[in-house]
Amino acid sequence: MFGTRRTTIFFATDIHGSERCFMKFINSAKFYGANVLILGGDITGKALIPIVRDGHHSRYRATFLGERVTLESEEAVAAFERQVRHAGAYPFRTTAEELATLESDRTLVDRLFTRLMVESVQRWCELAEERLRGSGVRCFIDAGNDDEPEIVEVLKQASYVEMPEGRVVLIDDEHEMVSAGFANLTPWQAPRDIPDEELGRFIESMACQVQHPERAVFNVHVPPYGSGLDTAPLLDEQLKPVVVGGEIATGPVGSKAVRTMIERFQPLVSLHGHVHESRAVSKIGRTTCINPGSEYGDGHLRAALVTLKGPKLLSYQLITG
């Protein structure tokens, strides 16, 4: 006997370190009345921003988004650090000597980058717990293909946030969820790219355990191939856009294995990301497939609000906050 209550999911993805987008994600539970939050992967940033002490103990200089700034006080430095984190990068205070050492040793840069990423995700997990504990809201955060393996361990160790990848999770009394943050091989050789066949086997290992596929949610980072959720510029061997007739050529870049798994198991809804510019909704058989897209660089949180009730998808809405 299944229940009759509604479950409202707020799904976002690909925020790439933007703390502004993450705070919007956490606050969305109250704003939209969602009782399940899902952040679908690629949660970490891609850039380090040094803030260099400039002789005087309280004066610093930095360059961000092509603009050089001088920061004359602790308050100014703190405000600049918030600006950088909101945009998805990692600020760090340093000296000219330390920066020169970093620039000459890639290993030191990689260690610093990993440490700042880990600290950021740990802080986010603590913020989620602080804002949501006692609310009854479930908060699932997955790692994407761009995220380093260390981030997976941080999420698994969180006390409130749930890392759903690799297992079947009940998000309420009757809807099971299968999650995979890996992607089929990309030109950028991201940390969690894997062969498409391996991705298919990984999803299949979970989907075979689902008791009621017709009520299930697939939370799979990469979209299904040829679904309209995976349309992106095509690249040549030098990773430059292919131009045909004076225009940039586009085509499907998603996973054929993901499409096969959706066709086979026909979940109620499948949630995807990965291809930022391919914000769309499509149907594969009875499954409604959604990619809300990503616009994290401007601080905009693109998301999908999805309401389920038993075997029915009552509604879905693509939103930007």
Short mmCIF file of N, CA, C and O in Angstrom, two decimals, residues 214 216-219 224 227 229 262 266-272 280-291 304-308 311-318:
data_model
loop_
_atom_site.label_atom_id
_atom_site.label_comp_id
_atom_site.label_asym_id
_atom_site.label_seq_id
_atom_site.Cartn_x
_atom_site.Cartn_y
_atom_site.Cartn_z
N GLU A 214 8.80 2.14 -11.92
CA GLU A 214 7.84 3.11 -12.43
C GLU A 214 7.66 4.31 -11.51
O GLU A 214 7.10 5.33 -11.89
N ALA A 216 10.51 5.40 -9.72
CA ALA A 216 11.89 5.73 -9.37
C ALA A 216 12.35 7.06 -9.97
O ALA A 216 11.81 7.55 -10.96
N VAL A 217 13.38 7.59 -9.34
CA VAL A 217 14.07 8.79 -9.82
C VAL A 217 15.51 8.38 -10.18
O VAL A 217 16.20 7.77 -9.38
N PHE A 218 15.92 8.71 -11.39
CA PHE A 218 17.32 8.57 -11.78
C PHE A 218 17.98 9.94 -11.63
O PHE A 218 17.55 10.92 -12.24
N ASN A 219 19.00 10.00 -10.81
CA ASN A 219 19.81 11.21 -10.63
C ASN A 219 21.17 10.91 -11.24
O ASN A 219 22.07 10.44 -10.56
N PRO A 224 21.18 11.54 -21.27
CA PRO A 224 21.13 10.49 -22.30
C PRO A 224 21.44 11.04 -23.69
O PRO A 224 21.05 12.17 -24.03
N SER A 227 19.05 13.18 -26.65
CA SER A 227 17.78 13.46 -25.97
C SER A 227 17.36 14.92 -26.06
O SER A 227 16.26 15.28 -25.65
N LEU A 229 18.89 17.02 -24.33
CA LEU A 229 19.46 17.50 -23.07
C LEU A 229 20.98 17.52 -23.12
O LEU A 229 21.64 17.89 -22.15
N ILE A 262 17.77 4.14 -19.25
CA ILE A 262 16.45 4.78 -19.13
C ILE A 262 15.41 4.03 -19.95
O ILE A 262 14.29 3.77 -19.48
N GLN A 266 12.84 2.56 -17.44
CA GLN A 266 11.73 3.51 -17.51
C GLN A 266 11.35 4.10 -16.14
O GLN A 266 10.22 3.94 -15.65
N PRO A 267 12.30 4.80 -15.49
CA PRO A 267 11.96 5.47 -14.24
C PRO A 267 10.93 6.56 -14.47
O PRO A 267 10.70 6.99 -15.62
N LEU A 268 10.31 7.01 -13.41
CA LEU A 268 9.30 8.07 -13.52
C LEU A 268 9.92 9.36 -14.05
O LEU A 268 9.37 10.02 -14.93
N VAL A 269 11.09 9.70 -13.53
CA VAL A 269 11.77 10.93 -13.94
C VAL A 269 13.27 10.70 -13.87
O VAL A 269 13.75 9.93 -13.03
N SER A 270 14.01 11.34 -14.76
CA SER A 270 15.47 11.29 -14.69
C SER A 270 16.00 12.72 -14.71
O SER A 270 15.57 13.55 -15.52
N LEU A 271 16.95 13.00 -13.80
CA LEU A 271 17.48 14.34 -13.59
C LEU A 271 18.95 14.36 -14.01
O LEU A 271 19.73 13.51 -13.58
N HIS A 272 19.31 15.35 -14.82
CA HIS A 272 20.64 15.39 -15.42
C HIS A 272 21.22 16.79 -15.38
O HIS A 272 20.54 17.76 -15.08
N ALA A 280 16.69 21.75 -20.96
CA ALA A 280 15.59 21.18 -21.73
C ALA A 280 14.87 20.09 -20.94
O ALA A 280 15.37 19.59 -19.92
N VAL A 281 13.70 19.72 -21.44
CA VAL A 281 12.92 18.60 -20.94
C VAL A 281 12.52 17.74 -22.13
O VAL A 281 12.13 18.27 -23.18
N SER A 282 12.65 16.42 -22.01
CA SER A 282 12.24 15.54 -23.09
C SER A 282 11.71 14.24 -22.51
O SER A 282 11.87 13.97 -21.33
N LYS A 283 11.09 13.46 -23.37
CA LYS A 283 10.54 12.16 -22.96
C LYS A 283 11.31 11.05 -23.65
O LYS A 283 11.62 11.12 -24.85
N ILE A 284 11.64 10.01 -22.88
CA ILE A 284 12.15 8.76 -23.44
C ILE A 284 11.19 7.69 -22.94
O ILE A 284 11.22 7.31 -21.76
N GLY A 285 10.32 7.22 -23.83
CA GLY A 285 9.26 6.32 -23.38
C GLY A 285 8.36 7.05 -22.39
O GLY A 285 7.89 8.16 -22.65
N ARG A 286 8.15 6.45 -21.22
CA ARG A 286 7.32 7.09 -20.20
C ARG A 286 8.12 7.98 -19.26
O ARG A 286 7.56 8.64 -18.39
N THR A 287 9.45 8.02 -19.43
CA THR A 287 10.31 8.77 -18.52
C THR A 287 10.45 10.22 -18.95
O THR A 287 10.77 10.50 -20.11
N THR A 288 10.22 11.13 -18.01
CA THR A 288 10.46 12.55 -18.25
C THR A 288 11.90 12.86 -17.84
O THR A 288 12.29 12.66 -16.68
N CYS A 289 12.69 13.34 -18.80
CA CYS A 289 14.11 13.63 -18.58
C CYS A 289 14.31 15.14 -18.52
O CYS A 289 13.81 15.87 -19.38
N ILE A 290 15.05 15.60 -17.51
CA ILE A 290 15.19 17.04 -17.26
C ILE A 290 16.64 17.42 -17.08
O ILE A 290 17.38 16.78 -16.33
N ASN A 291 17.06 18.46 -17.78
CA ASN A 291 18.36 19.11 -17.55
C ASN A 291 18.08 20.60 -17.34
O ASN A 291 17.75 21.30 -18.29
N ALA A 304 15.30 22.73 -11.37
CA ALA A 304 14.01 22.15 -11.72
C ALA A 304 13.24 21.86 -10.43
O ALA A 304 13.81 21.33 -9.47
N LEU A 305 11.99 22.23 -10.41
CA LEU A 305 11.10 21.93 -9.30
C LEU A 305 10.16 20.83 -9.76
O LEU A 305 9.40 21.02 -10.73
N VAL A 306 10.25 19.67 -9.12
CA VAL A 306 9.55 18.47 -9.58
C VAL A 306 8.67 17.93 -8.45
O VAL A 306 9.15 17.73 -7.34
N THR A 307 7.41 17.71 -8.74
CA THR A 307 6.49 17.19 -7.72
C THR A 307 5.98 15.81 -8.12
O THR A 307 5.44 15.62 -9.22
N LEU A 308 6.17 14.84 -7.22
CA LEU A 308 5.76 13.46 -7.44
C LEU A 308 4.65 13.09 -6.47
O LEU A 308 4.59 13.58 -5.33
N PRO A 311 2.79 6.99 -8.43
CA PRO A 311 3.39 6.70 -9.73
C PRO A 311 3.28 7.85 -10.71
O PRO A 311 3.59 7.69 -11.89
N LYS A 312 2.86 9.03 -10.25
CA LYS A 312 2.62 10.16 -11.15
C LYS A 312 3.63 11.28 -10.94
O LYS A 312 4.00 11.60 -9.82
N LEU A 313 4.04 11.86 -12.06
CA LEU A 313 4.77 13.10 -12.04
C LEU A 313 3.72 14.21 -12.16
O LEU A 313 3.19 14.46 -13.23
N LEU A 314 3.40 14.82 -11.02
CA LEU A 314 2.32 15.80 -11.02
C LEU A 314 2.68 17.07 -11.77
O LEU A 314 1.85 17.64 -12.48
N SER A 315 3.94 17.52 -11.62
CA SER A 315 4.33 18.74 -12.28
C SER A 315 5.85 18.86 -12.30
O SER A 315 6.55 18.24 -11.52
N TYR A 316 6.33 19.68 -13.22
CA TYR A 316 7.74 20.06 -13.23
C TYR A 316 7.83 21.48 -13.78
O TYR A 316 7.00 21.93 -14.57
N GLN A 317 8.84 22.19 -13.33
CA GLN A 317 9.02 23.57 -13.73
C GLN A 317 10.50 23.90 -13.75
O GLN A 317 11.22 23.62 -12.78
N LEU A 318 10.99 24.47 -14.83
CA LEU A 318 12.35 24.95 -14.89
C LEU A 318 12.37 26.39 -14.37
O LEU A 318 11.59 27.22 -14.81
#
